[in-house]
Structure formats: C-alpha cells, structure tokens
mmCIF file of C-alpha atoms in Angstrom:
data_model
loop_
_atom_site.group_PDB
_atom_site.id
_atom_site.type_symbol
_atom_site.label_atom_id
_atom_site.label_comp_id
_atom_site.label_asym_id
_atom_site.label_seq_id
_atom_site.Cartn_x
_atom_site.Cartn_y
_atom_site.Cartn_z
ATOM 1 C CA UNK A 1 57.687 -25.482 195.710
ATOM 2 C CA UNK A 2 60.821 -24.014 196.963
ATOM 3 C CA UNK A 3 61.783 -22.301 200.881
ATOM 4 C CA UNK A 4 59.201 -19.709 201.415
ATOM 5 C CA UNK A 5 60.761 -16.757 203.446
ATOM 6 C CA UNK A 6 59.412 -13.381 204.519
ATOM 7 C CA UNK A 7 61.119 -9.964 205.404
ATOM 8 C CA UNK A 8 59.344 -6.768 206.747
ATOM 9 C CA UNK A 9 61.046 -3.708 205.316
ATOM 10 C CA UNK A 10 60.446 -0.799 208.105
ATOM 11 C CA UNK A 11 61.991 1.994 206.552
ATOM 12 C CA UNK A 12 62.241 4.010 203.458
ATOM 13 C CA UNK A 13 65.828 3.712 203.502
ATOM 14 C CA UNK A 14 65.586 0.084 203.829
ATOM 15 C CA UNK A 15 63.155 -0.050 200.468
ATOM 16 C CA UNK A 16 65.074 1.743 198.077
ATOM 17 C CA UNK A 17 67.546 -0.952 197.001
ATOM 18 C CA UNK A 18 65.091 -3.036 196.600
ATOM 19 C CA UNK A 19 63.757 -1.280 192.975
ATOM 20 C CA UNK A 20 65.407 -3.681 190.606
ATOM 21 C CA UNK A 21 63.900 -6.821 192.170
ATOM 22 C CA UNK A 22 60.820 -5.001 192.923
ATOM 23 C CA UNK A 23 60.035 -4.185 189.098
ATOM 24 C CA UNK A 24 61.523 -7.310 187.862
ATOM 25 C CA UNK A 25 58.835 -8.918 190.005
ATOM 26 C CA UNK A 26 55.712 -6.587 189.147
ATOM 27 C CA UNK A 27 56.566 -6.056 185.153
ATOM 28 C CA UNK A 28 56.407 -10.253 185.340
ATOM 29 C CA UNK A 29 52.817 -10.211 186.892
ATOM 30 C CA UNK A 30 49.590 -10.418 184.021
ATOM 31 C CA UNK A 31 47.582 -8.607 186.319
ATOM 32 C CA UNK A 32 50.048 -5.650 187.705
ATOM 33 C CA UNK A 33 49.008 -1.904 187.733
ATOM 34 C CA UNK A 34 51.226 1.517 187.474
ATOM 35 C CA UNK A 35 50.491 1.685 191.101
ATOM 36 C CA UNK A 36 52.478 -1.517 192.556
ATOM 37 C CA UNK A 37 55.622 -0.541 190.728
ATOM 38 C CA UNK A 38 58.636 0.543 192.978
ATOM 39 C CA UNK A 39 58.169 4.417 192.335
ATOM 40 C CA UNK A 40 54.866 4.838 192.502
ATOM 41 C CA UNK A 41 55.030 3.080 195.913
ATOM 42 C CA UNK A 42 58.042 5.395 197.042
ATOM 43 C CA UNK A 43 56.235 8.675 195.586
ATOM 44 C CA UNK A 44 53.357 7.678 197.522
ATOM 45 C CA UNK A 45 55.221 7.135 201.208
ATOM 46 C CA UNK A 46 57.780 10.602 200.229
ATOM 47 C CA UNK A 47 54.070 12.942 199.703
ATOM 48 C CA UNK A 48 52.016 11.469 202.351
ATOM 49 C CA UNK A 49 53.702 9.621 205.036
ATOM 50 C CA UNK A 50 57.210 10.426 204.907
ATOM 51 C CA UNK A 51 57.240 10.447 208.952
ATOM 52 C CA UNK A 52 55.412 7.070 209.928
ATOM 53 C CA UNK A 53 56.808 3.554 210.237
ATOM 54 C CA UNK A 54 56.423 1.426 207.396
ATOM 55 C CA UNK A 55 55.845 -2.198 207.186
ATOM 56 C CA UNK A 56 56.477 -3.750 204.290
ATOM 57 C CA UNK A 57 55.981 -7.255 203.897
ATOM 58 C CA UNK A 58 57.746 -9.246 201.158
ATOM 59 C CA UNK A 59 57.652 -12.697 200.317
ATOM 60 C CA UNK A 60 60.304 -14.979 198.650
ATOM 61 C CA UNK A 61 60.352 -18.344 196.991
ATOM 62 C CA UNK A 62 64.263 -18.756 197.308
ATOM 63 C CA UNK A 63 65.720 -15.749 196.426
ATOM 64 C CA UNK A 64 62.645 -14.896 194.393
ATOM 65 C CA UNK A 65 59.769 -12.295 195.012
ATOM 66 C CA UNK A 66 56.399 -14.010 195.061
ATOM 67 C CA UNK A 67 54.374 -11.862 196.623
ATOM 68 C CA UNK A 68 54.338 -7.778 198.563
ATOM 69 C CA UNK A 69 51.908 -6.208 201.004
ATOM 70 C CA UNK A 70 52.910 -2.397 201.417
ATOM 71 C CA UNK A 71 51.653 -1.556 205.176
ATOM 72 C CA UNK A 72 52.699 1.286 207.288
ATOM 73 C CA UNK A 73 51.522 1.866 210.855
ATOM 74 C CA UNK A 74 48.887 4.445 211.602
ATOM 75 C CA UNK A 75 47.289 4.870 214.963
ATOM 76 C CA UNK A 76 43.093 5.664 215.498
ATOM 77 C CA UNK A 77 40.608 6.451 218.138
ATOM 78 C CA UNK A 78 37.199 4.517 217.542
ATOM 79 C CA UNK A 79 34.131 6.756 219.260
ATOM 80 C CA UNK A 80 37.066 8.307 221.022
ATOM 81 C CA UNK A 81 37.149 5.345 223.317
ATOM 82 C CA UNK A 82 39.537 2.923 221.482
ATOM 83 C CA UNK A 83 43.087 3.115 220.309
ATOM 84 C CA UNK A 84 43.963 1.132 218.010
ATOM 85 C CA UNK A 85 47.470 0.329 216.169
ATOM 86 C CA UNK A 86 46.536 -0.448 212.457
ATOM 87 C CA UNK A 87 48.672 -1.714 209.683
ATOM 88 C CA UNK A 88 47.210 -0.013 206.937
ATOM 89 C CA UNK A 89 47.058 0.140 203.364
ATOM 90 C CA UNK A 90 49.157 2.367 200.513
ATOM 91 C CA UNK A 91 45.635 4.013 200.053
ATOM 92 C CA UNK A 92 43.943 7.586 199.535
ATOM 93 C CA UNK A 93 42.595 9.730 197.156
ATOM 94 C CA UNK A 94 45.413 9.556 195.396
ATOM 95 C CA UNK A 95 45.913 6.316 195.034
ATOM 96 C CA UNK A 96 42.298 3.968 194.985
ATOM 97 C CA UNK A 97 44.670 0.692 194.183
ATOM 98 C CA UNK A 98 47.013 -0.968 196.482
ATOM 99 C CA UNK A 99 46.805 -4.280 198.653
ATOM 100 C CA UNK A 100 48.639 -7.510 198.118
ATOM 101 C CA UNK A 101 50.752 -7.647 195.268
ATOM 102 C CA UNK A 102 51.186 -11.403 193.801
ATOM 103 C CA UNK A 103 50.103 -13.573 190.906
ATOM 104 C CA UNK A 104 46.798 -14.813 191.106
ATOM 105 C CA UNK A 105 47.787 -18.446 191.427
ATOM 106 C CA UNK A 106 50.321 -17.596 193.971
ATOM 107 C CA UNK A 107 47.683 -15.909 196.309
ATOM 108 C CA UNK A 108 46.939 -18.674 198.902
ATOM 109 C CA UNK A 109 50.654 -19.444 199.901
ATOM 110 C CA UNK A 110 51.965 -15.630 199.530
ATOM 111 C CA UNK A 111 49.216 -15.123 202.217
ATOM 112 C CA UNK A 112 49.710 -17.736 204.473
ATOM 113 C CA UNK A 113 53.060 -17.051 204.531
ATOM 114 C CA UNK A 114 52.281 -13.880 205.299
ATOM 115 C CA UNK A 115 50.068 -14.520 208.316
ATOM 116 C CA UNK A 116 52.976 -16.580 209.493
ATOM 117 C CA UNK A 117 54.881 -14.131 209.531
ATOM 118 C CA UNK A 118 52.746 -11.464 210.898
ATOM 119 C CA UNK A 119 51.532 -14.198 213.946
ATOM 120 C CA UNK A 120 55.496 -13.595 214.995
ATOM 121 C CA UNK A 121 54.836 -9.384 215.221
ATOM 122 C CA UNK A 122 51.001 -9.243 216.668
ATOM 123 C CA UNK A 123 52.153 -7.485 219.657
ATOM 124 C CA UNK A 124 52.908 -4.608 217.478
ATOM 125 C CA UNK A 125 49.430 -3.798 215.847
ATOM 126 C CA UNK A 126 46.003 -4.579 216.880
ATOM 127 C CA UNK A 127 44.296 -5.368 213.153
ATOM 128 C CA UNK A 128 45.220 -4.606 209.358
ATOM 129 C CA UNK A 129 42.993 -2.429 206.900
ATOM 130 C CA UNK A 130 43.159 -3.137 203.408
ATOM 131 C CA UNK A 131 41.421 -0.737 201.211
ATOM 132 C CA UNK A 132 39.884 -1.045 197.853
ATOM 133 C CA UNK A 133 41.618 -4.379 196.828
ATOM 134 C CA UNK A 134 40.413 -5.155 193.217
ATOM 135 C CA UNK A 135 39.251 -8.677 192.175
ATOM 136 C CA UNK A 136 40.456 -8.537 188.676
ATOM 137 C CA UNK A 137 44.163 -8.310 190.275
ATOM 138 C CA UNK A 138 44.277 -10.704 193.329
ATOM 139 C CA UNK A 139 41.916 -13.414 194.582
ATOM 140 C CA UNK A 140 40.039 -11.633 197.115
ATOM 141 C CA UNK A 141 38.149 -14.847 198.102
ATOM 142 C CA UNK A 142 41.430 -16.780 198.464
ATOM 143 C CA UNK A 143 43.034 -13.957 200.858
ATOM 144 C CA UNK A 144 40.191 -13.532 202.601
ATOM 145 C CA UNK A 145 39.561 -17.708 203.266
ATOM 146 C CA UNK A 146 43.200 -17.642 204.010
ATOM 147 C CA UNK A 147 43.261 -14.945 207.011
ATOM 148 C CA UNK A 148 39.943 -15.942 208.306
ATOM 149 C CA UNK A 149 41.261 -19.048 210.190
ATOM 150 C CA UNK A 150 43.607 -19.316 212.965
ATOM 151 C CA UNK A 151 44.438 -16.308 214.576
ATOM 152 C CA UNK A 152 43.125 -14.387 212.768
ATOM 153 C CA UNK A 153 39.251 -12.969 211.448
ATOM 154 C CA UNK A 154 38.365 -11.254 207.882
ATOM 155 C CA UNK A 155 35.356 -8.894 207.688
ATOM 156 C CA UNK A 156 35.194 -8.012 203.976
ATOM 157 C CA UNK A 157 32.425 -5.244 202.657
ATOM 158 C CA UNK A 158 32.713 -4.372 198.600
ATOM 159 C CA UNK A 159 33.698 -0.962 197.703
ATOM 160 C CA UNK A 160 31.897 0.334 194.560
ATOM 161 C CA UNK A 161 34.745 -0.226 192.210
ATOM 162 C CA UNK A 162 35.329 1.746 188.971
ATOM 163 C CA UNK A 163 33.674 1.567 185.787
ATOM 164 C CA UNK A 164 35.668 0.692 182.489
ATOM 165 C CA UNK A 165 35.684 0.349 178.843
ATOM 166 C CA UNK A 166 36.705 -2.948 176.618
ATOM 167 C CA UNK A 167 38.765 -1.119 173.981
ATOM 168 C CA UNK A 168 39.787 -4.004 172.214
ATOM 169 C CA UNK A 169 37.064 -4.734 169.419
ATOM 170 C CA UNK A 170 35.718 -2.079 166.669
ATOM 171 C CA UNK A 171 35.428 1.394 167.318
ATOM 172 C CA UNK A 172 32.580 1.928 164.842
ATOM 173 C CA UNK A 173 30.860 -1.264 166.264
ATOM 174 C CA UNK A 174 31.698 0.019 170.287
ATOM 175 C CA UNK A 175 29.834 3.660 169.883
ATOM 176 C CA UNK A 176 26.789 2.120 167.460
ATOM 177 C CA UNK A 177 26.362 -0.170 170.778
ATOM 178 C CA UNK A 178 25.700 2.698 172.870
ATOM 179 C CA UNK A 179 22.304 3.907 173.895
ATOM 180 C CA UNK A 180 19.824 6.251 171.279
ATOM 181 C CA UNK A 181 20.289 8.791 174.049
ATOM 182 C CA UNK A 182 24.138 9.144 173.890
ATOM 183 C CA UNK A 183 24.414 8.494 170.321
ATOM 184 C CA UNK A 184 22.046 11.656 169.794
ATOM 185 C CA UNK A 185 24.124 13.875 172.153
ATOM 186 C CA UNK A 186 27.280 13.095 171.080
ATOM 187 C CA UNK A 187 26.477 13.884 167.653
ATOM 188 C CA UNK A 188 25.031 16.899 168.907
ATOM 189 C CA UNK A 189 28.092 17.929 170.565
ATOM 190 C CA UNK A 190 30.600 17.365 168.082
ATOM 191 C CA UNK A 191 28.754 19.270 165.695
ATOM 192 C CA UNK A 192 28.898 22.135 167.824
ATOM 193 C CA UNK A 193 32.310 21.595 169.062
ATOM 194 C CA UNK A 194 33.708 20.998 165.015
ATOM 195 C CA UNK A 195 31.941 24.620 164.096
ATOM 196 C CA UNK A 196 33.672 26.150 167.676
ATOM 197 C CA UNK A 197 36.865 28.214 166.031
ATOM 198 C CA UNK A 198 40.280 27.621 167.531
ATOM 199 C CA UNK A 199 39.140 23.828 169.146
ATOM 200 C CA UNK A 200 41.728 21.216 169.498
ATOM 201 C CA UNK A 201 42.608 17.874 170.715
ATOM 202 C CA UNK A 202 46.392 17.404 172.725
ATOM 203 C CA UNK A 203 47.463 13.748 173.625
ATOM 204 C CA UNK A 204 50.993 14.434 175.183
ATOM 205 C CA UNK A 205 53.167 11.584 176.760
ATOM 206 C CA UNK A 206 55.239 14.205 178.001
ATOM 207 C CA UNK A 207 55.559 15.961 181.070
ATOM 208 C CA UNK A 208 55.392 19.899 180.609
ATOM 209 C CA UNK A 209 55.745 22.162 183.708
ATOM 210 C CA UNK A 210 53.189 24.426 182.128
ATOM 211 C CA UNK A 211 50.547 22.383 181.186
ATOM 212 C CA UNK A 212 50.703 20.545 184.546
ATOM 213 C CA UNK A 213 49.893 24.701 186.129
ATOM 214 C CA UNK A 214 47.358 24.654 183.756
ATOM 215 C CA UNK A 215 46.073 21.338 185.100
ATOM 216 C CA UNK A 216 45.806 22.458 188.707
ATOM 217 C CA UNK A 217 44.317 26.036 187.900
ATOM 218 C CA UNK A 218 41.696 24.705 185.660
ATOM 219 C CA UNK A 219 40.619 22.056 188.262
ATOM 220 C CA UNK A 220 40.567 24.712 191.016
ATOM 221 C CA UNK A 221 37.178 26.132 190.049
ATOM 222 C CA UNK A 222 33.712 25.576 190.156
ATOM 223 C CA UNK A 223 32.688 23.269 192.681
ATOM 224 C CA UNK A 224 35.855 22.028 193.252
ATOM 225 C CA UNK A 225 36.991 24.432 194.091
ATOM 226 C CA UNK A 226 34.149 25.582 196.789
ATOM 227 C CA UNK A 227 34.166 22.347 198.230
ATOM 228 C CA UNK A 228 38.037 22.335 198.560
ATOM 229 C CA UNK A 229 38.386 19.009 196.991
ATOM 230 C CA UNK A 230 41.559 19.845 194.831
ATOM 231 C CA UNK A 231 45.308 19.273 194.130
ATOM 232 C CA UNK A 232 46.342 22.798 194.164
ATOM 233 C CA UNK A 233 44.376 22.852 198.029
ATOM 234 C CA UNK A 234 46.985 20.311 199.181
ATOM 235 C CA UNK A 235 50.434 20.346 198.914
ATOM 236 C CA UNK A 236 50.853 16.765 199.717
ATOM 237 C CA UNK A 237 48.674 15.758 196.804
ATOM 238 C CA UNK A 238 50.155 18.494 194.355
ATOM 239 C CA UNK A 239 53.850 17.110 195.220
ATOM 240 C CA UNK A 240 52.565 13.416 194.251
ATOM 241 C CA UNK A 241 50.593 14.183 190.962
ATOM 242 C CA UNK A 242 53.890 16.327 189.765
ATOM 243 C CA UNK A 243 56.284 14.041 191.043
ATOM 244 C CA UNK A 244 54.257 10.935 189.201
ATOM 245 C CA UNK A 245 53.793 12.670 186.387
ATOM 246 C CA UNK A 246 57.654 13.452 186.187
ATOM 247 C CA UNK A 247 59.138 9.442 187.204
ATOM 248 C CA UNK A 248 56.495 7.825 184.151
ATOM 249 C CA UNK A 249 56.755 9.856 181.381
ATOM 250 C CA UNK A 250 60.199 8.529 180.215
ATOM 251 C CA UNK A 251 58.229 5.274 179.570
ATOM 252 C CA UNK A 252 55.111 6.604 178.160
ATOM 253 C CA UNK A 253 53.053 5.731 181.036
ATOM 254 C CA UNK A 254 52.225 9.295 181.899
ATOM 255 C CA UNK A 255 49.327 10.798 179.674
ATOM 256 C CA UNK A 256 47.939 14.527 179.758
ATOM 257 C CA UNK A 257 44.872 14.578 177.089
ATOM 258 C CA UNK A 258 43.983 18.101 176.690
ATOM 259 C CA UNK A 259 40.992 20.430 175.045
ATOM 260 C CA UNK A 260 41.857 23.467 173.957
ATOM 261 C CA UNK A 261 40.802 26.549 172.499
ATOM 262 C CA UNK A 262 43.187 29.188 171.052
ATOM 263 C CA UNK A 263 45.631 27.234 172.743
ATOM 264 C CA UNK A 264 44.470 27.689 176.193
ATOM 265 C CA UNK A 265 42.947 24.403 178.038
ATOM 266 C CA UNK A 266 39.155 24.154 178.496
ATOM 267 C CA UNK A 267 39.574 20.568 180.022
ATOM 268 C CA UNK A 268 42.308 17.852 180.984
ATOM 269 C CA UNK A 269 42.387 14.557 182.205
ATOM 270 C CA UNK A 270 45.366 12.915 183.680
ATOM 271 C CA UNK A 271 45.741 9.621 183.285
ATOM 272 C CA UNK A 272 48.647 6.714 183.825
ATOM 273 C CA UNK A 273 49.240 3.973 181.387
ATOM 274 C CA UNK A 274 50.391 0.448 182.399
ATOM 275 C CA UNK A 275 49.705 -3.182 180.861
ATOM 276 C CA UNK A 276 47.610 -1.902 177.745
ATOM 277 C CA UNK A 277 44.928 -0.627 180.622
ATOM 278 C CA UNK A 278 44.997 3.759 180.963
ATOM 279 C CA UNK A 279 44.126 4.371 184.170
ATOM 280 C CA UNK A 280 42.181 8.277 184.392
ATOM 281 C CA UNK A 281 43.188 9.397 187.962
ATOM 282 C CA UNK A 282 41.700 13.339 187.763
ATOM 283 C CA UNK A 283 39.699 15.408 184.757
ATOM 284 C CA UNK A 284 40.203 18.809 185.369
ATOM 285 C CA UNK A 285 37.309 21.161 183.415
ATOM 286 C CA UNK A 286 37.071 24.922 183.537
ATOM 287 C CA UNK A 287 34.282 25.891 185.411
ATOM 288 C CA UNK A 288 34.975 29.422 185.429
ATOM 289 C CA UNK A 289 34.242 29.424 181.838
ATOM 290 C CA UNK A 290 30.316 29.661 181.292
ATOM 291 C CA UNK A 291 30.256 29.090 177.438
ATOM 292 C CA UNK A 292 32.345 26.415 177.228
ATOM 293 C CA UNK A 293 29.833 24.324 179.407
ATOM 294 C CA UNK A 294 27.377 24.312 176.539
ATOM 295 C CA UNK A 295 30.605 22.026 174.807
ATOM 296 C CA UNK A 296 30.331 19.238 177.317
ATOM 297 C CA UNK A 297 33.169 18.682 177.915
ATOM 298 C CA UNK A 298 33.530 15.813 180.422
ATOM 299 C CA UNK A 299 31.139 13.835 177.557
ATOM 300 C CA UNK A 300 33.422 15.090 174.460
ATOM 301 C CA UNK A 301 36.309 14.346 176.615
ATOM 302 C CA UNK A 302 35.301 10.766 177.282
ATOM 303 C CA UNK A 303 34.512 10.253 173.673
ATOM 304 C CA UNK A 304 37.970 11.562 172.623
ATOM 305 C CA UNK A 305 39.481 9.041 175.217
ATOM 306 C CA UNK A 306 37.442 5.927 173.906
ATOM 307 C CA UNK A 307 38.743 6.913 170.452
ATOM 308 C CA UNK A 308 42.433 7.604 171.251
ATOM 309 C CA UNK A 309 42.600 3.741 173.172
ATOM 310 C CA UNK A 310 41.055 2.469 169.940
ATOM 311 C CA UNK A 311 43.473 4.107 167.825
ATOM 312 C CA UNK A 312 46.521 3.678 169.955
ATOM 313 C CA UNK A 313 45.620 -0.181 170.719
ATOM 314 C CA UNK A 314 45.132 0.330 174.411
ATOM 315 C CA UNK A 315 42.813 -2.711 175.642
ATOM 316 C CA UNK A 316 41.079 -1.157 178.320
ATOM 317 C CA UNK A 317 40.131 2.606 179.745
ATOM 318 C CA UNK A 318 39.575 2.410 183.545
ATOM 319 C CA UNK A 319 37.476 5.243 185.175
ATOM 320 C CA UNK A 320 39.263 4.497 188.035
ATOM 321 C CA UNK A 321 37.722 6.162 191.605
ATOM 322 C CA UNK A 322 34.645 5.250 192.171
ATOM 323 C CA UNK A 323 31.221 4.484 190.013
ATOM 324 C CA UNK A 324 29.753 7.780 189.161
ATOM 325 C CA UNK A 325 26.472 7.301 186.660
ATOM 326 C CA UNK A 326 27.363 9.835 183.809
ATOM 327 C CA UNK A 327 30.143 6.490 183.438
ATOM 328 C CA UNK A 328 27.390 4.069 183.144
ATOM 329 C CA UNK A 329 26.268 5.103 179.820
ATOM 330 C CA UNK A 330 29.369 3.581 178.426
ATOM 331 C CA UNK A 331 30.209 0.623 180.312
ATOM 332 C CA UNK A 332 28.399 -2.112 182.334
ATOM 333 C CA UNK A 333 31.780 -3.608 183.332
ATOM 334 C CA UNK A 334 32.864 -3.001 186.455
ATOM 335 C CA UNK A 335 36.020 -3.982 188.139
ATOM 336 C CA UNK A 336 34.769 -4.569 191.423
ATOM 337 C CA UNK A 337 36.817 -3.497 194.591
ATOM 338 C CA UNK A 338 36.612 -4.343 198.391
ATOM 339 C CA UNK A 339 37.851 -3.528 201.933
ATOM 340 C CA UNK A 340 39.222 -5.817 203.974
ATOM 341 C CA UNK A 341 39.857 -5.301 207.774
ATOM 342 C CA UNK A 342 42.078 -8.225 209.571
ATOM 343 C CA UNK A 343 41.657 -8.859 213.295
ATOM 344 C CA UNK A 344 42.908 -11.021 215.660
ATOM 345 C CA UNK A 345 40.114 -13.582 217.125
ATOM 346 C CA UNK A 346 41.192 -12.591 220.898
ATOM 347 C CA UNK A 347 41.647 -8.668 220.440
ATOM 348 C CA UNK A 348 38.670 -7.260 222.461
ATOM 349 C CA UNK A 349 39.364 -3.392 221.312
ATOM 350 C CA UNK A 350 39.144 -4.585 217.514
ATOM 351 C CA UNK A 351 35.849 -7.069 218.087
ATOM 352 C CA UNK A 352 34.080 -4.314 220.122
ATOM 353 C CA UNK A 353 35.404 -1.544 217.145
ATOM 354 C CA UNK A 354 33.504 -3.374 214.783
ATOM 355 C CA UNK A 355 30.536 -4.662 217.041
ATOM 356 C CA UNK A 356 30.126 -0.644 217.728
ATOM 357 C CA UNK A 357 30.306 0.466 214.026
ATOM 358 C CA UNK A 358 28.086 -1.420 212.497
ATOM 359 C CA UNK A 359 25.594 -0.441 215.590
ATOM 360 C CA UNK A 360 26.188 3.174 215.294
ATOM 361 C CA UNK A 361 27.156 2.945 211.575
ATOM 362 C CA UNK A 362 30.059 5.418 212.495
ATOM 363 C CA UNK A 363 33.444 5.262 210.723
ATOM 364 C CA UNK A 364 36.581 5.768 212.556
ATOM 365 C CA UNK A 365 38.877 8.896 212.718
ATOM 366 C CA UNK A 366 42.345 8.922 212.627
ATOM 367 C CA UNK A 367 44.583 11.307 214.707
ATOM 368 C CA UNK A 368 44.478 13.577 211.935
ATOM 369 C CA UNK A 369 40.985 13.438 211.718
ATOM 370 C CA UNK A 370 40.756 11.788 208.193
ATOM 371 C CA UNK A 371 38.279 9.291 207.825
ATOM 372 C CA UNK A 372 38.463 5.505 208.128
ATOM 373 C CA UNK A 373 37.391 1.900 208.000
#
C-alpha cells in the first residue's frame, strides 16, 4: 500500500481543477453512477447550494484518488432547542445518490483515512449525515464498522431503495415471466394504444430546448401540480434538470423517451445513462388530458423502457427514488439504500438529538425549514 493522504476542498473554486483527475478516478470504478462524476457534482452545488461552505474530502494513495466524500456544511435546529453544525450529504430530490465515492475493496482504508482526517477538524461540525448510500456501490457495513469505533458512533436506518430491472437476458423470456395480471393489461393496452391514430414512440439522446418546455409543462398538472411537487415550481430544480440535461448529452448519457400523439407529448420520462445502468430520475404524464388516461401511460411507458434497454443492450433500468408498488409488478430486485448519521461519542447536543427523535419520532428542520435526518 502506498502514503495515504487526505485534502478537504472548501470551495467551488477550489474543485474545479480538479475534473480531469476526478473522472479519471470515477470512469475507473465498476460500481460508479452519472451522479459521482465531476459535473454532476458541480451542477448540483451551482443549483442548490451555491452560497454554503463545502467540504470535500478526497483521498489519495500517492498522487492517486482512492476514494471522495462530497460534504458541505449546513446548520439545524432539533425541537428548536439544538443547533447543530452538520456535514451533510450531496442529497435531495434531485439527486437520491451520493455518499462515499471509492471501490468497494478500497472502502475500509478510504474511510479510516477519512476519520483521520476528520478527528483533526471536529471542532468545526458536530456530526455528518449521509443520505441514501446504496449497497450495490459501497460497502455500507464496512463504512459503517469503520466510523463506529473511536471517536466516533454510526446509527444506520435503511432507506427504501429503488426498484430495478435485469435487462440483460431475453426480452421475450423477461415479459412471459411477468404476472397473468400484467401480461393481460399490457396486451390490453397496446391494442388500444396501436389502433390510437397519430401515436408514437421518441428515444432522443439529444438535448432539445423545446421538448425539455414540454417536459416541465406536461409534469405541471394533475396532482403534481396541486401538490406543488414540480420542476417548473422551483427554479433551483428547473436550473439543475436543464443544466444536466445540457453537460450529458454530448456523451449519450442524457435520455428523453417521449409519447406522442400528433406530435405533441402525452408522457416523458427523463432519464441519465451511465455504466450500461439508465437511471429514470422524473416521468412527466399529462394529466390535463382526460382521454389519454384510458392509454396508461406510466404502464405503456414502462413497457417501452424495458424494451428499448433490451434492444439497445443496456444491463439494467433503475426506478431510481424510492419503491412505489405499481414498480413491483416488474421487479423483485431492489437496490437497497440507507442513511447514515456520524456522531462523535462525547457530543451531548448530537446523543440527546437522537435520544429525542426516536422518543418523539420527530425529524429535524433545517433553517430553511426543509426536512431532515
């Protein structure tokens, strides 16, 4: 093993040379996603944090990256009797992966170094949140044995994960595998939607300014849109799913799959390619359409999906967000996903945090009120 070093980058200035190396080191991992890759990371901090400190945490084997955690500093008031200093993850709902970025095998001594490292800066934070950390990309149990020793305590609880699809065998054998249920509907369906005039399937790698309005207008209705749960409700999140959109599709990692009718867009799902896996981030469906729901659309659009990763040789479609049940009928595999929260064994304002929510069963708020760990 060679000299293990560590260096916190604490500003965006500070992070931008570091692209080359940064890539070189995440296109060279088996189990990297879209979202630990240099721009997505800088996309993220310039839409939703482009005022608070960072602290990013890289690790080198000589002059080599072995392992990143992207932290930034964000402050919160527990039962509005506690402030704490967190260093928290790259995570919304935006972005459901982030975390510790290393190879699997590497995971035990990129995290001791790590807590090393951090031991040297504890009067700076009072505990760490790591959010929706999936197992099929690091060794959760390895990261969490590591930091739960020393200084340091782990308190680990599993998020729900995402569903996904093994695309890699026989199309004809995958949906004859399915239930009687879905096999009848889906037949159903795409004997309707095959005698519907004017339907057609888009799969476009590139980004278009139009069809990206067309994505944001179509996904601002219905209950979406009463609930206020949309990108075209927040600029922060509209700036991030253009400017994503925009920085992958020169590599064919950006995907818009549309269905339309007479060239206008009954449904589209937006989805990011990386590693053979294509990850759908948001389906956007016309709500404001009352015939078309009679199509259904999110179950034609799923079956479209499932065909197009057969066809195209894509290994694996990832639901991404979190395990809804319409999913379940399918997949069974799920990748599994968990939070992590990282305190030091003598703070008493993090101990009593966690002694009082799991009494009260009451998450934290941040300053800006947004819900918490």
């Amino acid at each position: 093993m060679g000299k293990i070093t560590t260096v916190t980058i604490k500003t965006y200035a500070e992070m931008l040379p570091l692209k080359p190396q940064w890539d070189a080191f995440t296109d060279s991992l088996d189990n990297a996603v879209i979202c630990f890759s240099h721009d997505w990371i800088r996309i993220w901090i310039e839409s939703f944090i482009p005022e608070l400190p960072l602290h990013i945490i890289i690790v080198y084997e000589d002059a080599r990256i072995i392992g990143i955690l992207p932290l930034y500093h964000r402050e919160f008031i527990t039962l509005k009797l506690f402030k704490r200093k967190c260093l928290h993850s790259f995570t919304n709902n935006a972005s459901s992966l982030s975390g510790l970025i290393t190879a699997m095998p590497d995971t035990q001594k990129v995290c001791a170094a790590i807590q090393n490292h951090l031991k040297q800066e504890e009067d700076s934070f009072t505990d760490i949140i790591l959010e929706m950390i999936p197992e099929d990309h690091v060794n959760v149990s390895a990261l969490c044995s590591q930091f739960d020793q020393g200084w340091t305590k782990v308190y680990s609880e599993p998020w729900h994960g995402s569903y996904f699809v093994d695309t890699t065998g026989d199309q004809e054998t995958f949906f004859k595998s399915l239930g009687g249920t879905t096999r009848k509907s889906l037949r159903a369906k795409t004997n309707k939607l095959l005698k519907t005039p004017g339907v057609e399937w888009e799969f476009n790698y590139t980004f278009n300014e139009e069809r990206f309005k067309d994505f944001m207008n179509i996904e601002d209705t219905g209950w979406k849109h009463e609930i206020g749960h949309t990108i075209a409700g927040s600029e922060e999140c509209a700036r991030f799913f253009k400017a994503i959109a925009q920085a992958f599709t020169d590599k064919k990692q950006f995907l818009f799959s549309s269905l339309m009718m007479d060239g206008r867009p009954l449904a589209i799902n937006y989805s990011v390619l990386s590693k053979g896996i294509l990850h759908t981030l948001k389906t956007a469906m016309n709500n404001d359409d009352a015939g078309f729901s009679t199509l259904s659309p999110g179950l034609m659009m799923t079956q479209e999906m499932i065909k197009f990763c057969f066809r195209e040789g894509i290994s694996r479609l990832d639901f991404s967000g979190a395990l809804y049940e319409y999913q379940s009928r399918w997949t069974d595999k799920i990748n599994r996903k968990y939070d992590i929260m990282i305190v030091k064994r003598g703070s008493f304002i993090t101990r009593s945090c966690i002694y009082l929510k799991k009494l009260f069963n009451h998450s934290s708020k941040s300053k800006d009120g947004k819900q918490n760990y």
